[in-house]
């Protein structure tokens, strides 16, 4: 079992920045690829970013490329999502997730075994 707890969400003006954190506990954090997803009201959960076990490989959703950066610190059992140039359409609940695989399928929710409870990000104009 892996427990995931997100933090760092909040209210920010458009053009601003936030950094989300996801702290993991339980089984060996470095054994899992990690991902961030988001879900806005009335919409499906959307892939945001994923990072491999070592942090050497990443994927990003098209809507966040060039603005968001995923990173991890295996010594701290934490994955981060740095979000810059935020837009109103980035408003959503953001979830981190852990996966036992690493491939292009890490862009899909079905590849993830464990999920956090989510943290709300609201971007105002």
Short mmCIF file of N, CA and C in Angstrom, two decimals:
data_model
loop_
_atom_site.label_atom_id
_atom_site.label_comp_id
_atom_site.label_asym_id
_atom_site.label_seq_id
_atom_site.Cartn_x
_atom_site.Cartn_y
_atom_site.Cartn_z
N UNK A 1 0.83 -1.20 0.00
CA UNK A 1 0.00 0.00 0.00
C UNK A 1 0.86 1.25 0.00
N UNK A 2 0.39 2.24 -0.71
CA UNK A 2 1.04 3.56 -0.75
C UNK A 2 -0.02 4.59 -0.40
N UNK A 3 0.30 5.44 0.54
CA UNK A 3 -0.60 6.54 0.88
C UNK A 3 -0.03 7.83 0.29
N UNK A 4 -0.90 8.60 -0.34
CA UNK A 4 -0.48 9.83 -1.01
C UNK A 4 -1.29 11.00 -0.47
N UNK A 5 -0.58 12.08 -0.14
CA UNK A 5 -1.24 13.27 0.39
C UNK A 5 -0.74 14.49 -0.38
N UNK A 6 -1.68 15.15 -1.07
CA UNK A 6 -1.34 16.35 -1.83
C UNK A 6 -1.45 17.60 -0.96
N UNK A 7 -0.67 18.60 -1.31
CA UNK A 7 -0.77 19.90 -0.64
C UNK A 7 -0.29 20.97 -1.60
N UNK A 8 -0.56 22.23 -1.22
CA UNK A 8 -0.07 23.35 -2.02
C UNK A 8 -1.10 24.01 -2.91
N UNK A 9 -2.30 23.46 -2.94
CA UNK A 9 -3.33 24.09 -3.75
C UNK A 9 -3.81 25.39 -3.12
N UNK A 10 -4.62 26.12 -3.88
CA UNK A 10 -5.15 27.37 -3.36
C UNK A 10 -5.69 28.24 -4.46
N UNK A 11 -5.88 29.51 -4.12
CA UNK A 11 -6.41 30.50 -5.05
C UNK A 11 -5.25 31.36 -5.55
N UNK A 12 -5.17 31.54 -6.86
CA UNK A 12 -4.10 32.32 -7.46
C UNK A 12 -4.66 33.09 -8.65
N UNK A 13 -4.09 34.23 -8.92
CA UNK A 13 -4.53 35.01 -10.08
C UNK A 13 -3.93 34.44 -11.36
N UNK A 14 -4.62 34.64 -12.44
CA UNK A 14 -4.12 34.22 -13.74
C UNK A 14 -2.74 34.83 -13.98
N UNK A 15 -1.84 34.00 -14.52
CA UNK A 15 -0.46 34.43 -14.72
C UNK A 15 0.45 34.10 -13.57
N UNK A 16 -0.12 33.71 -12.45
CA UNK A 16 0.66 33.38 -11.27
C UNK A 16 1.17 31.96 -11.27
N UNK A 17 1.77 31.59 -10.13
CA UNK A 17 2.38 30.27 -10.00
C UNK A 17 1.96 29.61 -8.70
N UNK A 18 1.98 28.28 -8.72
CA UNK A 18 1.79 27.46 -7.53
C UNK A 18 2.68 26.25 -7.65
N UNK A 19 3.07 25.70 -6.51
CA UNK A 19 3.77 24.42 -6.52
C UNK A 19 3.00 23.44 -5.65
N UNK A 20 2.58 22.37 -6.27
CA UNK A 20 1.91 21.30 -5.56
C UNK A 20 2.94 20.27 -5.11
N UNK A 21 2.67 19.68 -3.95
CA UNK A 21 3.50 18.60 -3.44
C UNK A 21 2.62 17.39 -3.18
N UNK A 22 3.23 16.24 -3.28
CA UNK A 22 2.54 14.99 -2.98
C UNK A 22 3.50 14.14 -2.18
N UNK A 23 3.17 13.95 -0.91
CA UNK A 23 4.01 13.16 -0.02
C UNK A 23 3.50 11.71 0.02
N UNK A 24 4.42 10.79 -0.13
CA UNK A 24 4.07 9.37 -0.16
C UNK A 24 4.59 8.65 1.08
N UNK A 25 3.83 7.71 1.54
CA UNK A 25 4.26 6.85 2.63
C UNK A 25 3.85 5.43 2.32
N UNK A 26 4.45 4.50 2.99
CA UNK A 26 4.13 3.10 2.73
C UNK A 26 5.28 2.42 2.04
N UNK A 27 4.99 1.75 0.95
CA UNK A 27 6.01 0.98 0.25
C UNK A 27 7.01 1.90 -0.45
N UNK A 28 8.08 1.37 -0.95
CA UNK A 28 9.20 2.12 -1.47
C UNK A 28 8.76 3.09 -2.57
N UNK A 29 8.91 4.36 -2.27
CA UNK A 29 8.47 5.41 -3.19
C UNK A 29 9.19 5.32 -4.52
N UNK A 30 10.47 5.03 -4.49
CA UNK A 30 11.25 5.02 -5.72
C UNK A 30 10.91 3.86 -6.64
N UNK A 31 10.05 2.95 -6.18
CA UNK A 31 9.60 1.84 -7.02
C UNK A 31 8.43 2.23 -7.91
N UNK A 32 7.92 3.44 -7.73
CA UNK A 32 6.72 3.86 -8.44
C UNK A 32 6.98 5.05 -9.34
N UNK A 33 6.45 4.95 -10.55
CA UNK A 33 6.31 6.14 -11.36
C UNK A 33 5.16 6.95 -10.78
N UNK A 34 5.23 8.26 -10.95
CA UNK A 34 4.23 9.13 -10.35
C UNK A 34 3.58 10.00 -11.41
N UNK A 35 2.33 10.31 -11.18
CA UNK A 35 1.62 11.16 -12.12
C UNK A 35 0.76 12.18 -11.41
N UNK A 36 0.45 13.24 -12.16
CA UNK A 36 -0.52 14.24 -11.72
C UNK A 36 -1.67 14.26 -12.73
N UNK A 37 -2.86 14.29 -12.22
CA UNK A 37 -4.06 14.42 -13.02
C UNK A 37 -4.90 15.55 -12.42
N UNK A 38 -5.87 16.01 -13.19
CA UNK A 38 -6.78 17.03 -12.67
C UNK A 38 -8.19 16.77 -13.17
N UNK A 39 -9.14 17.28 -12.40
CA UNK A 39 -10.54 17.12 -12.78
C UNK A 39 -11.30 18.38 -12.44
N UNK A 40 -11.87 18.97 -13.47
CA UNK A 40 -12.71 20.15 -13.30
C UNK A 40 -14.17 19.70 -13.20
N UNK A 41 -15.03 20.52 -12.60
CA UNK A 41 -16.44 20.13 -12.45
C UNK A 41 -17.07 19.78 -13.78
N UNK A 42 -17.73 18.64 -13.82
CA UNK A 42 -18.43 18.20 -15.02
C UNK A 42 -17.55 17.64 -16.11
N UNK A 43 -16.25 17.50 -15.83
CA UNK A 43 -15.33 17.00 -16.85
C UNK A 43 -14.66 15.72 -16.38
N UNK A 44 -14.09 14.98 -17.33
CA UNK A 44 -13.37 13.78 -17.00
C UNK A 44 -12.00 14.14 -16.41
N UNK A 45 -11.45 13.17 -15.67
CA UNK A 45 -10.11 13.37 -15.13
C UNK A 45 -9.11 13.44 -16.29
N UNK A 46 -8.25 14.43 -16.23
CA UNK A 46 -7.33 14.73 -17.33
C UNK A 46 -5.88 14.52 -16.91
N UNK A 47 -5.10 13.93 -17.78
CA UNK A 47 -3.68 13.74 -17.52
C UNK A 47 -2.96 15.09 -17.56
N UNK A 48 -2.07 15.30 -16.58
CA UNK A 48 -1.28 16.53 -16.52
C UNK A 48 0.19 16.23 -16.77
N UNK A 49 0.77 15.34 -15.97
CA UNK A 49 2.20 15.06 -16.09
C UNK A 49 2.51 13.74 -15.40
N UNK A 50 3.61 13.12 -15.82
CA UNK A 50 4.08 11.89 -15.20
C UNK A 50 5.60 11.88 -15.20
N UNK A 51 6.16 11.15 -14.23
CA UNK A 51 7.60 11.08 -14.09
C UNK A 51 8.01 9.66 -13.73
N UNK A 52 9.11 9.21 -14.31
CA UNK A 52 9.56 7.85 -14.10
C UNK A 52 10.18 7.67 -12.71
N UNK A 53 10.52 6.41 -12.41
CA UNK A 53 11.02 6.08 -11.07
C UNK A 53 12.19 6.96 -10.65
N UNK A 54 13.14 7.13 -11.55
CA UNK A 54 14.35 7.89 -11.22
C UNK A 54 14.20 9.38 -11.43
N UNK A 55 13.15 9.75 -12.14
CA UNK A 55 12.96 11.15 -12.50
C UNK A 55 13.59 11.53 -13.81
N UNK A 56 14.18 10.56 -14.49
CA UNK A 56 14.88 10.88 -15.73
C UNK A 56 14.01 11.04 -16.95
N UNK A 57 12.76 10.60 -16.85
CA UNK A 57 11.83 10.70 -17.98
C UNK A 57 10.50 11.28 -17.53
N UNK A 58 9.93 12.09 -18.39
CA UNK A 58 8.66 12.74 -18.07
C UNK A 58 7.74 12.78 -19.28
N UNK A 59 6.45 12.87 -18.99
CA UNK A 59 5.43 13.14 -20.00
C UNK A 59 4.60 14.33 -19.51
N UNK A 60 4.07 15.08 -20.46
CA UNK A 60 3.19 16.19 -20.13
C UNK A 60 1.96 16.19 -21.03
N UNK A 61 0.85 16.62 -20.46
CA UNK A 61 -0.32 16.84 -21.28
C UNK A 61 -0.12 18.06 -22.17
N UNK A 62 -0.76 18.05 -23.32
CA UNK A 62 -0.55 19.14 -24.29
C UNK A 62 -0.93 20.50 -23.70
N UNK A 63 -1.94 20.53 -22.87
CA UNK A 63 -2.42 21.81 -22.36
C UNK A 63 -1.49 22.45 -21.34
N UNK A 64 -0.52 21.70 -20.83
CA UNK A 64 0.36 22.25 -19.80
C UNK A 64 1.83 22.29 -20.22
N UNK A 65 2.13 21.75 -21.38
CA UNK A 65 3.53 21.74 -21.84
C UNK A 65 4.11 23.15 -21.88
N UNK A 66 5.30 23.29 -21.35
CA UNK A 66 5.96 24.58 -21.34
C UNK A 66 5.59 25.46 -20.16
N UNK A 67 4.56 25.06 -19.41
CA UNK A 67 4.13 25.86 -18.25
C UNK A 67 4.30 25.10 -16.93
N UNK A 68 4.10 23.81 -16.96
CA UNK A 68 4.18 22.97 -15.75
C UNK A 68 5.43 22.11 -15.81
N UNK A 69 5.98 21.83 -14.62
CA UNK A 69 7.14 20.96 -14.51
C UNK A 69 6.93 19.97 -13.37
N UNK A 70 7.08 18.70 -13.68
CA UNK A 70 6.99 17.66 -12.65
C UNK A 70 8.41 17.28 -12.23
N UNK A 71 8.57 17.02 -10.94
CA UNK A 71 9.87 16.58 -10.43
C UNK A 71 9.62 15.71 -9.21
N UNK A 72 10.66 15.04 -8.77
CA UNK A 72 10.52 14.19 -7.59
C UNK A 72 11.80 14.20 -6.79
N UNK A 73 11.65 13.96 -5.50
CA UNK A 73 12.78 13.83 -4.60
C UNK A 73 12.58 12.51 -3.86
N UNK A 74 13.27 11.47 -4.30
CA UNK A 74 13.07 10.15 -3.72
C UNK A 74 13.56 10.10 -2.26
N UNK A 75 14.49 10.93 -1.90
CA UNK A 75 14.95 10.96 -0.51
C UNK A 75 13.87 11.49 0.43
N UNK A 76 12.98 12.33 -0.12
CA UNK A 76 11.90 12.91 0.67
C UNK A 76 10.55 12.26 0.39
N UNK A 77 10.56 11.24 -0.48
CA UNK A 77 9.30 10.56 -0.84
C UNK A 77 8.24 11.55 -1.31
N UNK A 78 8.64 12.47 -2.15
CA UNK A 78 7.75 13.54 -2.57
C UNK A 78 7.87 13.80 -4.07
N UNK A 79 6.73 14.04 -4.68
CA UNK A 79 6.69 14.48 -6.07
C UNK A 79 6.08 15.87 -6.10
N UNK A 80 6.55 16.68 -7.03
CA UNK A 80 6.13 18.08 -7.09
C UNK A 80 5.53 18.38 -8.47
N UNK A 81 4.70 19.40 -8.50
CA UNK A 81 4.21 19.94 -9.76
C UNK A 81 4.32 21.46 -9.67
N UNK A 82 5.30 22.00 -10.38
CA UNK A 82 5.46 23.45 -10.45
C UNK A 82 4.59 23.96 -11.59
N UNK A 83 3.68 24.87 -11.26
CA UNK A 83 2.73 25.37 -12.24
C UNK A 83 2.96 26.87 -12.42
N UNK A 84 3.35 27.25 -13.60
CA UNK A 84 3.60 28.66 -13.93
C UNK A 84 2.62 29.13 -14.99
N UNK A 85 2.50 30.44 -15.13
CA UNK A 85 1.62 31.04 -16.15
C UNK A 85 0.23 30.43 -16.09
N UNK A 86 -0.31 30.37 -14.90
CA UNK A 86 -1.60 29.71 -14.71
C UNK A 86 -2.72 30.44 -15.44
N UNK A 87 -3.66 29.65 -15.93
CA UNK A 87 -4.82 30.16 -16.66
C UNK A 87 -6.09 29.74 -15.93
N UNK A 88 -7.18 30.43 -16.22
CA UNK A 88 -8.45 30.07 -15.58
C UNK A 88 -8.80 28.62 -15.87
N UNK A 89 -8.48 28.15 -17.05
CA UNK A 89 -8.83 26.77 -17.40
C UNK A 89 -7.99 25.73 -16.67
N UNK A 90 -7.02 26.17 -15.90
CA UNK A 90 -6.27 25.24 -15.05
C UNK A 90 -7.00 24.95 -13.74
N UNK A 91 -8.09 25.65 -13.49
CA UNK A 91 -8.87 25.44 -12.28
C UNK A 91 -9.42 24.02 -12.25
N UNK A 92 -9.11 23.30 -11.18
CA UNK A 92 -9.52 21.90 -11.05
C UNK A 92 -9.05 21.37 -9.70
N UNK A 93 -9.50 20.18 -9.39
CA UNK A 93 -8.90 19.43 -8.30
C UNK A 93 -7.75 18.62 -8.89
N UNK A 94 -6.59 18.73 -8.27
CA UNK A 94 -5.39 18.06 -8.76
C UNK A 94 -5.09 16.85 -7.88
N UNK A 95 -4.85 15.72 -8.55
CA UNK A 95 -4.59 14.46 -7.87
C UNK A 95 -3.21 13.94 -8.23
N UNK A 96 -2.50 13.41 -7.26
CA UNK A 96 -1.29 12.67 -7.60
C UNK A 96 -1.62 11.18 -7.50
N UNK A 97 -0.83 10.38 -8.23
CA UNK A 97 -1.08 8.96 -8.31
C UNK A 97 0.24 8.21 -8.50
N UNK A 98 0.25 6.96 -8.06
CA UNK A 98 1.44 6.12 -8.14
C UNK A 98 1.17 4.92 -9.04
N UNK A 99 2.16 4.60 -9.87
CA UNK A 99 2.02 3.52 -10.83
C UNK A 99 3.21 2.58 -10.76
N UNK A 100 2.93 1.29 -10.90
CA UNK A 100 4.01 0.31 -10.91
C UNK A 100 4.64 0.10 -12.28
N UNK A 101 4.19 0.85 -13.28
CA UNK A 101 4.75 0.71 -14.62
C UNK A 101 5.26 2.06 -15.10
N UNK A 102 6.05 2.00 -16.17
CA UNK A 102 6.47 3.23 -16.84
C UNK A 102 6.45 2.99 -18.34
N UNK A 103 5.51 3.68 -18.99
CA UNK A 103 5.41 3.61 -20.45
C UNK A 103 4.52 4.77 -20.87
N UNK A 104 4.19 4.82 -22.17
CA UNK A 104 3.28 5.86 -22.64
C UNK A 104 1.92 5.72 -21.96
N UNK A 105 1.65 4.54 -21.41
CA UNK A 105 0.36 4.32 -20.74
C UNK A 105 0.25 5.11 -19.45
N UNK A 106 1.33 5.70 -18.99
CA UNK A 106 1.25 6.51 -17.78
C UNK A 106 0.48 7.80 -17.99
N UNK A 107 0.01 8.03 -19.20
CA UNK A 107 -0.88 9.16 -19.45
C UNK A 107 -2.34 8.79 -19.19
N UNK A 108 -2.56 7.55 -18.81
CA UNK A 108 -3.92 7.03 -18.64
C UNK A 108 -4.17 6.71 -17.16
N UNK A 109 -5.34 7.08 -16.66
CA UNK A 109 -5.65 6.83 -15.25
C UNK A 109 -5.59 5.34 -14.90
N UNK A 110 -5.88 4.48 -15.86
CA UNK A 110 -5.95 3.04 -15.60
C UNK A 110 -4.60 2.45 -15.22
N UNK A 111 -3.51 3.18 -15.49
CA UNK A 111 -2.18 2.67 -15.20
C UNK A 111 -1.76 2.90 -13.75
N UNK A 112 -2.59 3.58 -12.99
CA UNK A 112 -2.21 3.97 -11.64
C UNK A 112 -2.92 3.14 -10.58
N UNK A 113 -2.15 2.76 -9.57
CA UNK A 113 -2.64 1.87 -8.53
C UNK A 113 -3.14 2.61 -7.30
N UNK A 114 -2.55 3.75 -7.02
CA UNK A 114 -2.86 4.48 -5.79
C UNK A 114 -3.09 5.95 -6.12
N UNK A 115 -4.03 6.54 -5.39
CA UNK A 115 -4.42 7.93 -5.63
C UNK A 115 -4.49 8.70 -4.32
N UNK A 116 -4.16 9.99 -4.40
CA UNK A 116 -4.38 10.87 -3.27
C UNK A 116 -5.80 11.39 -3.27
N UNK A 117 -6.10 12.21 -2.26
CA UNK A 117 -7.45 12.75 -2.11
C UNK A 117 -7.68 13.99 -2.95
N UNK A 118 -6.64 14.61 -3.41
CA UNK A 118 -6.77 15.78 -4.27
C UNK A 118 -6.59 17.09 -3.53
N UNK A 119 -6.19 18.11 -4.28
CA UNK A 119 -6.07 19.46 -3.73
C UNK A 119 -6.64 20.44 -4.76
N UNK A 120 -7.42 21.39 -4.28
CA UNK A 120 -8.10 22.32 -5.18
C UNK A 120 -7.17 23.44 -5.61
N UNK A 121 -7.16 23.69 -6.92
CA UNK A 121 -6.47 24.84 -7.48
C UNK A 121 -7.51 25.70 -8.19
N UNK A 122 -7.58 26.96 -7.80
CA UNK A 122 -8.52 27.89 -8.42
C UNK A 122 -7.74 29.08 -8.95
N UNK A 123 -7.92 29.34 -10.25
CA UNK A 123 -7.24 30.44 -10.90
C UNK A 123 -8.29 31.50 -11.25
N UNK A 124 -8.10 32.69 -10.73
CA UNK A 124 -9.05 33.78 -10.98
C UNK A 124 -8.49 34.72 -12.03
N UNK A 125 -9.41 35.38 -12.71
CA UNK A 125 -8.98 36.32 -13.76
C UNK A 125 -8.72 37.70 -13.19
#
